[in-house]
Every structure is written in C-alpha cells, then in structure tokens.
Amino acid sequence: MDFATLLQMLDATLRLATPLLLACLAGLYSERAGIFDIGLEGKMLAAAFMSAAIASVTGDVWLGLLAGIGASMLLSGIHGLASITFRGNQLISGVAINFLAAGLTVVIAQSWFKQGGRTPQLAGDARFNPIDLPFAEQLRDVPVFGTIYYELISGHTILVYVALLLVPTTWWVLYRTRFGLRLRAVGENPAAVDTAGVSVIGLRFAAVAICGVLCGIAGAYLATALQAGFTKDMSAGRGYIALAALIFAKWRPWYALYSCLLFGFLQAMALRSDVVENVIGFALNNQLLDVLPFILVVILTGFVGKAAGPKAGGQAYVKER
Amino acid sequence: MDVMPKWADVILIPVISIILAAILSALVILAIGENPWAALKLMVSGALGSTYGWGYTIYYATNFIFTGLAVAIAAQAKMFNIGGEGQALLGGLGVAIVCLYIPWPHWTVALIGAAAAAALFGAAWAAIPAFLQAKRGSHIVITTIMFNFIAAALLNFLLIGALKAPGMEPATSKFPEPAHLPSFQDMFNFGDTTFFRGAPANVTFFVALAACLFVWALVWRTRLGYEIRSFGESESAAKYAGISPTKIIMVTMLISGALAGMMAINNVQGEAERLVLNAAEGAGFIGIAVALMGRNHPFGVLLAALLFGFLYQGGAELALWTSIPRELIIVIQALVILFTGALDNMVRMPLERLFLAMRRA
C-alpha cells in the first residue's frame, strides 16, 4: 500500500468515525449522569431524516441541522420524561425510542416526499460541503507534512472539526467545571448530590438534553454531510457501535475518540476491501468487519478485562428512600 | 399493603396504556392524511374477516408467543433479554441443519428434532451474554444487543457461503418433504370445505400453546420457578436464602434463549421450509412489546401475541390497499413499548391516587 492509499484510508476513517464520535460523546454525557441511553440509534435516525427533509425543502443545511437537533431533542425529552420524571425503565424507554424513530421516519418521509421512505437528493447549500483549512493549497507540495495536511486534515465538512473539538471540550467540562463534577457525581451517587442541595432531576435533564443535541448533530452529519439525503434505516447500527465504543472507552472522552477512530477504521476497511486484500494478502469477510467492534468489545471488556459503568447508572432517583 | 386491587394492576393499566397508544397511532394516521376508522375496519376485515386472514394472524402470533415468553421469563428474574432476535436467527440455523442433513422419516419426529435443535442453538446464543452477566459484570442488555448483530452477520456469512443453495438467492435449499410440517390448511380440510387456504399457520401454534403452559408451570409451580422469581424480586434476599445468582442467571437465560430459538420451527420449518436471510423479521423485538403488554405472564403473552399477530396481518393489508406504509406497525409497536413499559408510572401514579382517594371515602 502506498502513502496516498494510506491517506485515503485514514481520510475515510475520519469521515466514518465522526458520527460514531458524536453519538459516543452524547451517550457519555447521558450515562455519566446515570441515565442509560440505548436510544442513540433512534435519535440519530430521527435527526438524519429531519435534517435532510428541512434542508431539502428550504435549501439551507443550517436550518436542516437545527431541525435535526430539534427532532433528536424531542426524543430526548421523551426519554427524560419516561426515565427521570416517571422513573420508568431507561432501557425499555431507549428501545421504544429506537422503534419510534425507525417507524416514524419512514411513515413521515413517505407522506411528505412520496419516494418510498426517502428524502430527495441534496445538493449545493443543502449539504455540508468540505471546507479547506488555511494554507492547505500552499502547503500541498511540502513533502509528507503538507500532503498529510492537505489530504487528511483539511477538506472535511465543518461537523468533522466540531466533533473533534468536542473531545477536549467534553474532557474540560467533565473534569474542570463545577457542572461536570456534579454531572459525574449524579451518576455515581445521586443521594450525595441531593444532600448538597443540587437538583438531581435538573442535572439529569441537562445531561439528556446535551445528549439530544449531540445525537442531533450526528444524525444531521449522516444525512447532509456523509451522504446526500435520508434513506430508510440509514443509521445502520451506528448508535449501537457508539455504545460499544463508549464501553470500550470506559466512559472517558479521550478514549472515546480512540475507540471511535478504531471502529471508524474498521468501517473504512469494509469499504475498501480491495486495499485490505492487497495489504494482508487475503480477503477479509465484510460481515466480520461489520461486527468486529461488537466482537472486540465482548472479548476485551467481557472476557479479558472489565468495564463497569457509573454506579448509579440505570436507576431512577427517589428522594428519601 | 397494595394500593390498588390486583385486577387494576393486571387489566386496567395495560388497557389504558393500549388505549393511549391507539389514540396516538390514530393521530399519526390522521396526520398522514388517511382515515383511522377506515384503517381499523380494513385491518379487522383483513386479519380476522376470513380463515385466510386468521391463518396469517395465528402464524404471526405463534412467532410472538415464543419471543414474548422468552422476554417474559427473563423478566421474571429481572433481566432484560433484547437478544430474542439473534437467538431466533440461530434457532433457524439449528432447524436448517437438522432438517437438511438428517433424513427424517415423518414430520412428527422431524418436529421434535427441529425443536430440540432450535432450542439448543437459541440457548447457546444466550449462554455467552448470560455468562458475562453472571461472572464478569457485563451488562446483559448491551451484550444481547451486540449478539443480535453478530448473529445476523453469521447467518449472512453462512447463507452466502457454506449453506447456500445453487442459484442467485442467499438461502438454503428447500427442506425434504418428510420434514415439512402440516399447515392449518392440511389439518382443517373437510372434503369440499377447506379452511385457512394458503395461510402459513401450522402445527407449531399448538407447540407454542404448550410452551405457554410449560412456562406457567415452571415459573409458578416448581422450585426453580420460585427461585427465579425470588431472585427477580430481590437479589440480596435470594442470595441470603441460599439461591445461587450465577445458577439463576444462567438457567433463566438458557430457557429464554431456547424459547426464542424455538420460534424457528414456525417460520423456518413451518412456513418458508428453508432458511432465508433475516428469517426472524424483527419478531424477536416484538417479543419485548408482547411481554410488557402481557405483564410477563404466559396467558397475558398469549393474548398480546394474538393482538400483535392481528396488527401485523392488518398492517400488511393496510400497506397493500392504502398509502399507509408497513412501518406504521413499528410505530404502534414503539408506542406500546413506551406506554406499557417506560411510561408505566405515568398511568399508574394517577390511578393509585384515585384508588387511595376511593378507599378513604
């Protein structure tokens, strides 16, 4: 494999890791606050549809992004209502949200656009287009560094950079701000947070809301940046892969980036099976590559190591038990 | 002391939840410009208006009884088995292997053999998540979800590879004649009047009924069932009483996986008579809605499975005759899970207050 092909693979890795990373960080906020969220998939899907639908109607991708975030937040609101206000089972609520999104997106898409459950193809300003970073063109001919800068780092859509910047931001919020300390505390020991006079319910709703925003961006990225329009079930298990990445990362932001890049690389390998075959000498099975993230997580955090989530995860908080 | 009488808990709350889900579904139908009342009438006539419709309704219900029981028995031990889909897929693999490679003399023996293989494969697929939950602290919900994906990939791999029949389609070849199960059409054929003509309901329905009875007897009439329920009520109390958590988690999940796997004798051996891609078609997930609605009781599961069988067949008719897509059924399924599962307290809390007020008065 030559240098150019390697850069192409890494470029694809970055593009494919972005939705995983956004969803993974979304889950990180929610689960660190003690709210399990297996509804990442559904929220991404709803956001993907809504962003593509609004972008195609208005021709403005930013309005689409806002609408996508709105759809995702709405589902987050349902999840919060069910699991925080009514102290219902968070896992069941997540399952319901996934099915709600899987069904409603197709039903509404069919009713609005009559194209068999998809939105029209997006083009021009209705999509997020690649942006060139400063000096990319000038540095292009500088050996190695310039090529890497031009081919790999520059030329992505803005959401890729947003996702990458969210990693240090999340680290800073979680470990260097009062809000982050409280957020982590509410996932470990909500009673202590309550005793300190801080609202457990308020904090958990805040976390679920942040989760909604990030899933919204992830979904919008799928439909308006990675692809040009919404198709049925286009999230294709990415919400679950993000969940696997979150466990792999043991609920820490920087490790979330590494595991999402790893899983993104596996997806890139599945896309470029010809390159993989050239390098290792035999063809890897694509089905295997698709589920390799899950197999890795089962083996490495199940059999070999251990990954225990926040202590109060999954339990509704009842004052004065 | 219970705040509410038992009948309110068992009947009133599910009924109110379903009415809420139905109202929202009707609103969705209205919003896409169709008439909900006409849609309901079409669903009733399509699913229940003929023995053909009933044959489909019962066929779907048979699938949902198995997957519903699988979720229900795990829920008795306070475990959430989302892996019914993967376990049912693996059950299909078991059925296909014994039907293709063993020359069965008669369908009765084939049914027993296939059921055993389906149960074994389903249980095996549940065993690893169960082990990881019991011994390594991995969350069973997460592992069973992942095993759904792994199962789907494994079956794709086998159906385009080792098990593929000659031809374009990713499917096994047809099972030999003696392994075919009698359909309702074969069973209810009285000379000149044939009922259930062309419908896929088959003898597996009676196996499903027997499975309901088995789960009921197991959970409420045996020592193991008592241990499962104790563990579900309070893990620490069960431990103190000398019940091994590892044993309960493993045994319950093996039974759960076996039940989900046994669905395959209905859809793989009974209907398709060969193994195709994505044979379970989401029935594993509908088991969640069915178990929630049936309050994890086999009789409730039976009723809920029939209701979902009706919704499935009715939904297919809707998709055929109106502009309402099939995915509407997924929306209804989601609403049922939401209201009977996650938002249970939303219905329960006001009702409890009402009953308390009535008691004081």
XYZ file of C-alpha atoms in Angstrom:
682
model
C 0.000 0.000 0.000
C 1.417 3.358 -0.955
C 1.304 6.574 1.011
C -1.588 8.033 -0.992
C -3.774 4.987 -0.394
C -2.946 5.061 3.300
C -4.005 8.705 3.441
C -7.232 7.844 1.636
C -7.976 5.133 4.167
C -7.286 7.441 7.083
C -9.377 10.144 5.444
C -12.284 7.715 5.190
C -11.654 6.669 8.796
C -12.065 10.257 9.957
C -15.268 10.709 7.984
C -16.781 7.464 9.227
C -15.629 7.941 12.817
C -17.308 11.347 13.105
C -20.924 10.183 13.552
C -19.714 7.468 15.928
C -17.773 10.015 17.948
C -20.665 12.467 18.194
C -23.067 9.727 19.285
C -20.490 8.276 21.647
C -19.945 11.630 23.377
C -23.724 12.057 23.502
C -24.007 8.746 25.323
C -21.099 9.722 27.550
C -22.905 12.774 28.952
C -26.099 10.822 29.494
C -24.555 7.741 31.043
C -22.121 9.698 33.198
C -25.223 11.312 34.717
C -26.701 7.876 35.409
C -29.132 7.678 32.501
C -28.555 4.659 30.252
C -29.275 5.505 26.682
C -29.687 2.765 24.129
C -31.789 5.192 22.104
C -28.754 6.857 20.456
C -29.546 4.989 17.256
C -33.125 6.252 17.126
C -32.193 9.822 17.890
C -29.572 9.823 15.135
C -32.047 8.379 12.683
C -34.740 10.926 13.549
C -32.210 13.753 13.234
C -30.931 12.377 9.929
C -34.424 12.385 8.483
C -35.478 15.757 9.844
C -32.276 17.498 8.804
C -32.445 16.094 5.282
C -36.155 16.903 4.995
C -35.803 20.518 6.119
C -32.578 21.034 4.171
C -34.226 19.763 1.009
C -37.313 21.944 1.471
C -35.507 25.156 2.450
C -32.243 24.548 0.627
C -30.354 25.637 3.747
C -28.333 22.984 5.518
C -28.052 25.039 8.713
C -31.826 25.087 9.086
C -31.674 21.364 8.455
C -29.132 20.935 11.232
C -31.357 22.886 13.622
C -34.375 20.788 12.693
C -32.364 17.609 13.153
C -31.269 18.696 16.594
C -34.886 19.560 17.354
C -36.100 16.083 16.393
C -33.385 14.453 18.450
C -34.141 16.704 21.439
C -37.812 15.770 21.221
C -36.923 12.094 21.588
C -34.510 13.009 24.377
C -37.407 14.755 26.073
C -39.477 11.573 25.899
C -36.553 9.615 27.310
C -36.159 12.136 30.128
C -39.871 12.154 30.873
C -40.001 8.352 30.992
C -36.773 7.677 32.844
C -36.375 10.737 35.093
C -39.845 12.111 35.759
C -41.785 8.858 35.755
C -38.848 6.714 36.930
C -39.502 4.146 34.223
C -37.061 1.596 32.902
C -34.387 3.501 30.954
C -33.538 0.560 28.733
C -37.131 -0.057 27.711
C -37.553 3.648 27.022
C -34.485 3.529 24.769
C -35.837 0.536 22.869
C -39.148 2.333 22.366
C -37.358 5.421 21.046
C -35.375 3.366 18.550
C -38.513 1.784 17.138
C -40.414 5.064 17.192
C -37.709 6.659 15.061
C -37.341 3.647 12.757
C -41.083 3.647 12.049
C -41.939 7.345 12.072
C -39.096 8.453 9.796
C -40.298 6.161 7.011
C -44.000 6.891 7.564
C -43.439 10.667 7.516
C -40.920 10.532 4.656
C -43.405 8.590 2.561
C -46.174 11.045 3.386
C -44.069 14.155 2.667
C -41.947 13.150 -0.296
C -43.621 10.011 -1.715
C -40.277 8.488 -2.718
C -40.581 5.207 -0.873
C -39.445 6.485 2.524
C -36.515 8.636 1.442
C -35.901 12.343 1.008
C -34.878 13.926 -2.301
C -31.144 14.060 -3.061
C -29.464 17.077 -1.532
C -27.048 19.285 -3.419
C -25.254 22.604 -3.069
C -26.124 24.600 0.037
C -28.500 21.923 1.238
C -25.446 19.882 2.211
C -22.431 20.453 4.387
C -19.608 20.863 1.904
C -15.899 20.278 2.528
C -14.001 23.301 3.770
C -10.333 23.973 3.070
C -8.255 24.856 6.067
C -5.965 27.900 5.755
C -2.780 27.397 3.702
C -3.826 23.882 2.629
C -3.334 24.780 -1.017
C 0.064 26.458 -0.459
C 1.421 23.666 1.735
C 0.221 20.983 -0.607
C 3.602 20.374 -2.188
C 5.569 20.224 1.048
C 6.560 16.568 1.326
C 4.817 14.399 3.931
C 3.592 17.130 6.260
C 1.994 19.212 3.526
C 0.415 16.193 1.908
C -0.974 14.978 5.201
C -2.303 18.441 5.961
C -3.912 18.803 2.542
C -5.261 15.290 2.072
C -6.118 14.179 5.570
C -6.622 17.156 7.859
C -8.046 19.737 5.507
C -11.076 19.282 3.290
C -13.644 17.872 5.663
C -17.041 19.285 6.480
C -17.280 21.605 9.446
C -19.051 18.952 11.544
C -15.943 16.752 11.497
C -13.942 19.529 13.159
C -16.811 20.217 15.561
C -16.800 16.560 16.598
C -13.044 16.547 17.113
C -13.153 19.772 19.136
C -15.892 18.316 21.303
C -13.454 15.766 22.713
C -11.249 18.251 24.633
C -14.341 20.316 25.385
C -16.062 17.332 26.932
C -12.936 16.486 28.914
C -12.763 20.050 30.173
C -16.478 20.207 31.037
C -16.419 16.884 32.872
C -13.181 17.278 34.802
C -12.623 21.023 35.131
C -16.020 22.601 35.708
C -18.460 22.562 38.603
C -21.193 21.322 36.271
C -19.008 18.397 35.207
C -18.198 17.407 38.771
C -21.871 17.431 39.647
C -22.736 15.540 36.472
C -20.288 12.771 37.324
C -21.440 12.758 40.944
C -25.063 12.356 39.960
C -24.146 9.245 38.042
C -22.219 7.746 40.922
C -24.134 8.828 43.982
C -27.212 10.968 43.369
C -28.163 10.993 47.038
C -24.963 12.864 47.869
C -25.690 15.438 45.172
C -29.191 15.836 46.502
C -27.902 16.281 50.050
C -25.643 19.068 48.796
C -28.750 20.864 47.652
C -28.245 20.378 43.930
C -31.167 19.174 41.837
C -30.641 15.598 40.656
C -33.538 15.882 38.261
C -32.250 19.153 36.815
C -28.758 17.767 36.253
C -30.043 14.599 34.649
C -32.328 16.521 32.334
C -29.397 18.731 31.375
C -27.330 15.656 30.541
C -30.134 14.124 28.494
C -30.558 17.436 26.650
C -26.845 17.612 25.777
C -27.132 14.020 24.582
C -30.019 15.078 22.365
C -28.055 17.942 20.819
C -25.030 15.757 20.044
C -27.135 12.929 18.588
C -28.869 15.569 16.504
C -25.556 16.740 15.056
C -24.534 13.117 14.460
C -27.740 12.403 12.553
C -27.523 15.594 10.533
C -23.943 14.695 9.628
C -25.099 11.312 8.300
C -27.771 12.715 6.015
C -26.316 16.053 4.954
C -22.545 15.561 5.021
C -21.595 11.895 4.774
C -24.446 11.173 2.385
C -26.730 13.417 0.372
C -30.172 12.739 1.754
C -32.058 10.405 4.059
C -32.632 6.742 3.315
C -34.532 4.221 5.399
C -32.563 2.915 8.418
C -29.514 4.907 7.329
C -28.032 4.974 10.834
C -27.333 1.262 10.229
C -26.417 0.320 13.783
C -24.061 3.259 14.325
C -25.838 4.152 17.561
C -25.037 0.698 18.886
C -21.443 0.850 17.671
C -21.144 4.189 19.502
C -22.472 2.461 22.597
C -19.874 -0.262 22.188
C -17.196 2.415 21.762
C -18.390 4.075 24.958
C -17.937 0.852 26.920
C -14.604 0.258 25.204
C -13.547 3.736 26.320
C -14.824 3.065 29.831
C -16.880 6.268 29.682
C -13.853 8.602 29.201
C -13.737 11.287 26.459
C -10.220 10.839 25.040
C -10.564 7.069 24.930
C -13.926 7.588 23.252
C -12.062 9.351 20.451
C -9.560 6.489 20.122
C -12.192 3.759 20.092
C -14.367 5.646 17.603
C -11.335 6.117 15.330
C -10.607 2.400 15.614
C -14.189 1.452 14.774
C -14.212 4.061 12.004
C -11.084 2.451 10.590
C -12.815 -0.942 10.586
C -15.677 0.598 8.607
C -13.191 2.144 6.197
C -11.603 -1.282 5.749
C -15.010 -2.738 4.921
C -15.451 -0.016 2.286
C -12.022 -0.583 0.731
C -11.801 -4.357 0.879
C -9.594 -4.267 -2.249
C -6.900 -2.342 -0.366
C -7.136 -4.664 2.621
C -6.778 -7.689 0.383
C -3.675 -6.161 -1.228
C -2.026 -5.466 2.098
C -2.698 -8.645 4.048
C -2.779 -10.965 1.045
C -6.272 -12.414 1.569
C -9.800 -11.041 1.569
C -11.368 -10.218 4.906
C -15.017 -11.009 5.186
C -17.134 -7.847 5.211
C -19.707 -9.322 7.560
C -16.895 -9.946 10.004
C -15.629 -6.372 9.693
C -19.134 -5.016 10.288
C -19.494 -6.773 13.623
C -15.840 -6.726 14.654
C -16.471 -3.744 17.002
C -19.020 -5.818 18.905
C -16.807 -8.898 18.998
C -13.866 -6.818 20.229
C -15.957 -5.260 22.974
C -17.374 -8.610 24.081
C -13.942 -10.203 24.230
C -11.914 -7.308 25.605
C -14.348 -5.855 28.124
C -16.138 -9.112 28.868
C -13.670 -11.947 28.941
C -10.285 -10.226 29.220
C -10.901 -7.020 31.117
C -13.855 -5.481 32.815
C -15.796 -2.321 32.137
C -18.110 -1.128 34.870
C -20.179 1.948 34.149
C -21.198 4.728 36.534
C -22.512 3.202 39.753
C -25.976 4.743 39.743
C -26.456 4.068 36.026
C -29.896 2.821 35.100
C -31.512 3.583 38.430
C -34.110 6.270 38.844
C -33.521 8.528 41.802
C -36.162 8.547 44.510
C -35.802 11.155 47.218
C -35.943 9.855 50.803
C -35.962 6.153 50.044
C -50.391 -3.297 51.558
C -51.209 -2.894 47.894
C -52.591 0.447 46.939
C -54.586 -0.968 44.064
C -56.607 -4.144 43.726
C -54.893 -6.798 41.637
C -57.312 -6.539 38.728
C -56.444 -2.887 38.266
C -52.755 -3.739 38.053
C -53.236 -6.682 35.706
C -56.035 -5.434 33.453
C -56.804 -1.753 33.917
C -53.267 -0.365 33.492
C -52.413 -2.333 30.326
C -55.789 -1.472 28.826
C -55.359 2.243 29.496
C -51.803 2.103 28.097
C -53.014 0.420 24.943
C -55.801 2.954 24.514
C -53.206 5.740 24.793
C -51.008 4.002 22.222
C -54.028 3.511 19.942
C -55.018 7.184 20.186
C -51.518 8.293 19.240
C -51.409 5.807 16.359
C -54.745 7.162 15.127
C -53.278 10.668 15.257
C -50.319 9.514 13.156
C -52.705 8.032 10.581
C -54.702 11.275 10.574
C -51.532 13.295 10.152
C -50.544 11.428 7.004
C -53.954 12.102 5.551
C -55.732 8.789 6.000
C -58.856 7.910 7.934
C -58.058 5.962 11.149
C -61.548 4.458 11.406
C -61.416 3.174 7.844
C -57.889 1.885 8.504
C -59.093 -0.030 11.572
C -62.004 -1.546 9.654
C -59.638 -2.623 6.891
C -57.283 -4.168 9.433
C -60.102 -6.087 11.125
C -61.512 -7.418 7.873
C -58.044 -8.231 6.554
C -56.819 -10.014 9.659
C -59.992 -11.502 11.125
C -62.538 -11.425 8.303
C -61.615 -14.774 6.774
C -59.937 -18.012 7.784
C -57.145 -16.900 5.433
C -56.651 -13.730 7.499
C -56.867 -15.732 10.710
C -54.271 -18.123 9.320
C -51.813 -15.265 8.971
C -52.756 -13.703 12.298
C -52.175 -17.027 14.078
C -48.936 -17.595 12.182
C -47.528 -14.244 13.321
C -48.924 -14.759 16.821
C -47.074 -18.089 17.053
C -43.773 -16.296 16.456
C -44.619 -13.647 19.023
C -45.697 -16.191 21.663
C -42.227 -17.746 21.589
C -40.305 -14.473 21.637
C -42.728 -12.959 24.167
C -42.270 -15.914 26.504
C -38.511 -15.572 26.088
C -38.583 -11.944 27.228
C -41.143 -12.723 29.943
C -39.209 -15.493 31.660
C -36.028 -13.419 31.681
C -38.044 -10.546 33.125
C -39.207 -12.799 35.986
C -35.559 -12.805 37.048
C -35.397 -9.016 36.410
C -33.269 -9.463 33.314
C -33.961 -7.792 30.019
C -33.247 -10.120 27.121
C -33.140 -7.929 23.995
C -31.388 -10.747 22.184
C -34.516 -12.650 21.118
C -33.906 -11.642 17.526
C -30.417 -13.128 17.407
C -31.478 -16.210 19.335
C -34.349 -16.765 16.895
C -31.936 -16.413 13.958
C -29.626 -19.003 15.489
C -32.626 -21.242 16.177
C -33.306 -21.039 12.449
C -29.770 -22.195 11.774
C -30.313 -25.193 14.062
C -33.574 -26.071 12.336
C -31.988 -25.770 8.904
C -29.067 -28.005 9.812
C -31.144 -30.863 11.229
C -33.783 -30.614 8.501
C -31.232 -30.587 5.693
C -28.745 -33.165 6.923
C -30.879 -35.705 8.810
C -33.258 -37.870 6.771
C -36.397 -37.694 8.911
C -38.935 -40.488 8.413
C -42.008 -38.458 9.427
C -42.874 -34.881 10.313
C -43.650 -35.739 13.961
C -40.083 -36.903 14.565
C -38.741 -34.045 12.454
C -40.691 -31.586 14.604
C -39.186 -32.979 17.795
C -35.693 -32.995 16.314
C -36.004 -29.500 14.877
C -37.487 -28.113 18.088
C -34.599 -29.583 20.069
C -32.032 -28.132 17.663
C -33.748 -24.724 17.625
C -33.851 -24.639 21.413
C -30.244 -25.760 21.686
C -28.941 -23.167 19.228
C -31.036 -20.387 20.762
C -29.881 -21.307 24.251
C -26.262 -21.452 23.134
C -26.547 -17.931 21.723
C -27.945 -16.699 25.053
C -25.302 -18.545 27.059
C -22.380 -16.179 26.420
C -24.237 -12.973 27.423
C -25.596 -14.843 30.441
C -22.132 -15.981 31.463
C -20.727 -12.474 31.043
C -23.557 -11.061 33.147
C -23.203 -13.666 35.879
C -19.432 -13.832 36.126
C -17.916 -10.721 34.565
C -20.438 -7.992 35.242
C -21.011 -7.094 31.589
C -24.478 -5.677 31.133
C -26.771 -8.315 29.655
C -28.755 -5.768 27.644
C -25.671 -4.473 25.878
C -24.241 -7.928 25.200
C -27.516 -9.335 23.889
C -27.872 -6.335 21.549
C -24.382 -6.976 20.224
C -25.143 -10.655 19.813
C -28.108 -9.736 17.604
C -25.719 -8.043 15.205
C -23.203 -10.848 15.403
C -25.949 -13.415 14.735
C -27.178 -11.515 11.690
C -23.628 -11.303 10.318
C -23.008 -15.000 10.993
C -26.166 -16.005 9.151
C -25.379 -13.707 6.230
C -21.951 -15.278 6.073
C -23.327 -18.830 6.078
C -26.161 -18.139 3.655
C -23.870 -16.697 1.010
C -21.284 -19.357 1.775
C -21.466 -22.825 3.258
C -25.248 -23.263 3.410
C -26.176 -21.550 0.158
C -28.226 -23.497 -2.335
C -27.271 -23.261 -6.019
C -28.772 -20.174 -7.618
C -28.794 -16.456 -7.015
C -30.670 -16.275 -3.745
C -28.844 -16.262 -0.387
C -30.880 -19.109 1.086
C -30.572 -22.820 1.814
C -32.220 -25.343 -0.437
C -35.752 -26.480 0.326
C -36.099 -28.956 3.208
C -37.006 -32.512 2.103
C -40.704 -33.424 2.034
C -40.863 -35.532 5.249
C -39.580 -32.559 7.273
C -42.494 -30.333 6.192
C -44.959 -29.535 8.966
C -48.697 -29.807 8.370
C -50.301 -26.402 7.905
C -53.746 -25.450 9.163
C -54.913 -25.939 5.586
C -53.843 -29.603 5.757
C -55.366 -30.067 9.187
C -58.713 -28.351 8.672
C -59.569 -29.798 5.296
C -63.057 -31.307 5.360
C -63.623 -32.596 1.879
C -65.261 -29.784 -0.027
C -64.637 -27.017 2.540
C -61.038 -26.085 3.171
C -60.272 -23.584 5.860
C -57.110 -21.446 6.101
C -56.364 -21.916 2.397
C -52.923 -20.530 1.541
C -52.200 -19.269 5.050
C -48.914 -20.143 6.766
C -50.316 -21.071 10.208
C -49.175 -24.551 11.086
C -48.975 -27.145 13.799
C -46.330 -25.077 15.616
C -49.152 -22.973 17.048
C -50.004 -25.888 19.344
C -46.360 -26.203 20.348
C -46.497 -22.503 21.257
C -49.592 -23.085 23.404
C -47.776 -25.939 25.124
C -44.816 -23.606 25.684
C -47.145 -21.132 27.433
C -48.344 -23.898 29.734
C -44.766 -25.036 30.321
C -43.589 -21.551 31.286
C -46.563 -21.063 33.583
C -45.941 -24.382 35.347
C -42.209 -23.735 35.538
C -42.473 -20.249 36.993
C -45.346 -20.738 39.404
C -45.341 -24.458 40.206
C -41.718 -25.525 40.570
C -38.891 -24.879 42.947
C -36.765 -23.422 40.140
C -39.531 -21.014 39.216
C -39.773 -19.914 42.828
C -36.034 -19.297 42.857
C -36.237 -17.322 39.616
C -38.978 -15.108 40.983
C -37.212 -14.616 44.326
C -34.052 -13.618 42.512
C -36.068 -11.163 40.442
C -37.728 -9.619 43.487
C -34.531 -9.186 45.462
C -31.120 -10.474 44.530
C -29.733 -9.970 48.028
C -32.656 -11.767 49.698
C -32.354 -14.636 47.236
C -28.636 -14.915 47.955
C -29.336 -14.956 51.685
C -31.828 -17.765 51.132
C -29.092 -19.823 49.515
C -30.076 -19.263 45.893
C -27.058 -19.002 43.603
C -27.293 -15.903 41.387
C -24.978 -17.474 38.808
C -27.206 -20.514 38.505
C -30.412 -18.465 38.199
C -28.945 -16.084 35.613
C -27.552 -18.941 33.528
C -30.602 -21.223 33.731
C -33.119 -18.436 33.131
C -31.236 -17.100 30.136
C -30.769 -20.579 28.673
C -34.515 -21.195 28.900
C -35.175 -17.736 27.480
C -32.819 -18.300 24.564
C -34.286 -21.743 23.938
C -37.807 -20.302 23.745
C -36.730 -17.567 21.349
C -34.866 -20.126 19.248
C -37.924 -22.375 19.047
C -39.694 -19.673 17.108
C -37.728 -21.021 14.156
C -39.829 -24.185 13.885
C -42.714 -21.880 12.979
C -41.111 -19.513 10.493
C -38.284 -21.659 9.099
C -39.630 -25.203 9.184
C -43.352 -24.412 9.145
C -43.577 -21.508 6.712
C -40.513 -20.980 4.494
C -39.392 -24.632 4.589
C -35.859 -23.367 4.044
C -33.617 -20.811 5.749
C -33.597 -17.341 4.201
C -31.821 -14.083 5.079
C -33.234 -12.201 8.070
C -35.685 -15.024 8.758
C -36.814 -13.647 12.129
C -38.009 -10.356 10.581
C -37.989 -8.423 13.853
C -40.197 -10.879 15.744
C -37.551 -11.018 18.465
C -38.091 -7.346 19.182
C -41.870 -7.622 19.117
C -41.452 -10.122 21.932
C -40.462 -7.160 24.112
C -43.748 -5.377 23.445
C -45.674 -8.626 23.836
C -44.101 -9.461 27.195
C -44.585 -5.927 28.516
C -48.197 -5.896 27.474
C -48.808 -9.394 28.795
C -47.348 -8.424 32.169
C -44.766 -11.240 31.823
C -47.474 -13.855 32.374
C -47.876 -16.650 29.790
C -51.608 -16.036 29.459
C -51.022 -12.334 29.005
C -48.293 -13.132 26.470
C -50.738 -15.316 24.523
C -53.327 -12.522 24.349
C -50.758 -9.863 23.491
C -49.214 -12.108 20.816
C -52.633 -12.553 19.205
C -53.130 -8.781 19.267
C -49.761 -8.224 17.615
C -50.497 -11.003 15.130
C -53.632 -9.066 14.249
C -51.670 -5.809 13.968
C -49.078 -7.461 11.736
C -51.531 -9.042 9.351
C -53.778 -5.959 9.438
C -50.782 -3.750 8.783
C -49.825 -5.808 5.743
C -53.361 -5.321 4.405
C -53.106 -1.580 5.048
C -49.847 -1.359 3.137
C -51.492 -3.263 0.279
C -54.673 -1.193 -0.046
C -53.822 2.288 1.271
C -50.881 4.662 1.184
C -50.045 3.801 4.798
C -46.619 2.117 4.784
C -45.916 -1.083 6.699
C -43.640 0.823 9.040
C -46.748 2.121 10.805
C -46.728 -1.197 12.682
C -43.263 -0.360 14.017
C -44.636 2.952 15.275
C -47.512 1.171 17.026
C -45.061 -1.339 18.478
C -42.894 1.533 19.766
C -45.885 3.250 21.350
C -46.962 0.028 23.068
C -43.448 -0.458 24.461
C -43.339 3.179 25.529
C -46.684 3.244 27.311
C -46.787 -0.253 28.820
C -43.081 -0.261 29.644
C -41.278 3.013 30.105
C -44.213 5.273 30.907
C -45.953 2.714 33.135
C -45.795 5.077 36.106
C -47.456 7.849 34.144
C -50.608 5.732 34.061
C -50.057 4.059 37.408
C -49.441 7.067 39.644
C -52.720 8.913 38.964
C -54.632 5.617 39.201
C -53.049 4.826 42.542
C -54.042 8.236 43.806
C -57.568 7.634 42.587
C -57.820 4.286 44.352
C -56.412 5.769 47.568
C -58.992 8.541 47.436
C -61.753 5.996 46.863
C -60.565 3.923 49.802
C -60.608 6.915 52.131
C -64.045 7.978 51.008
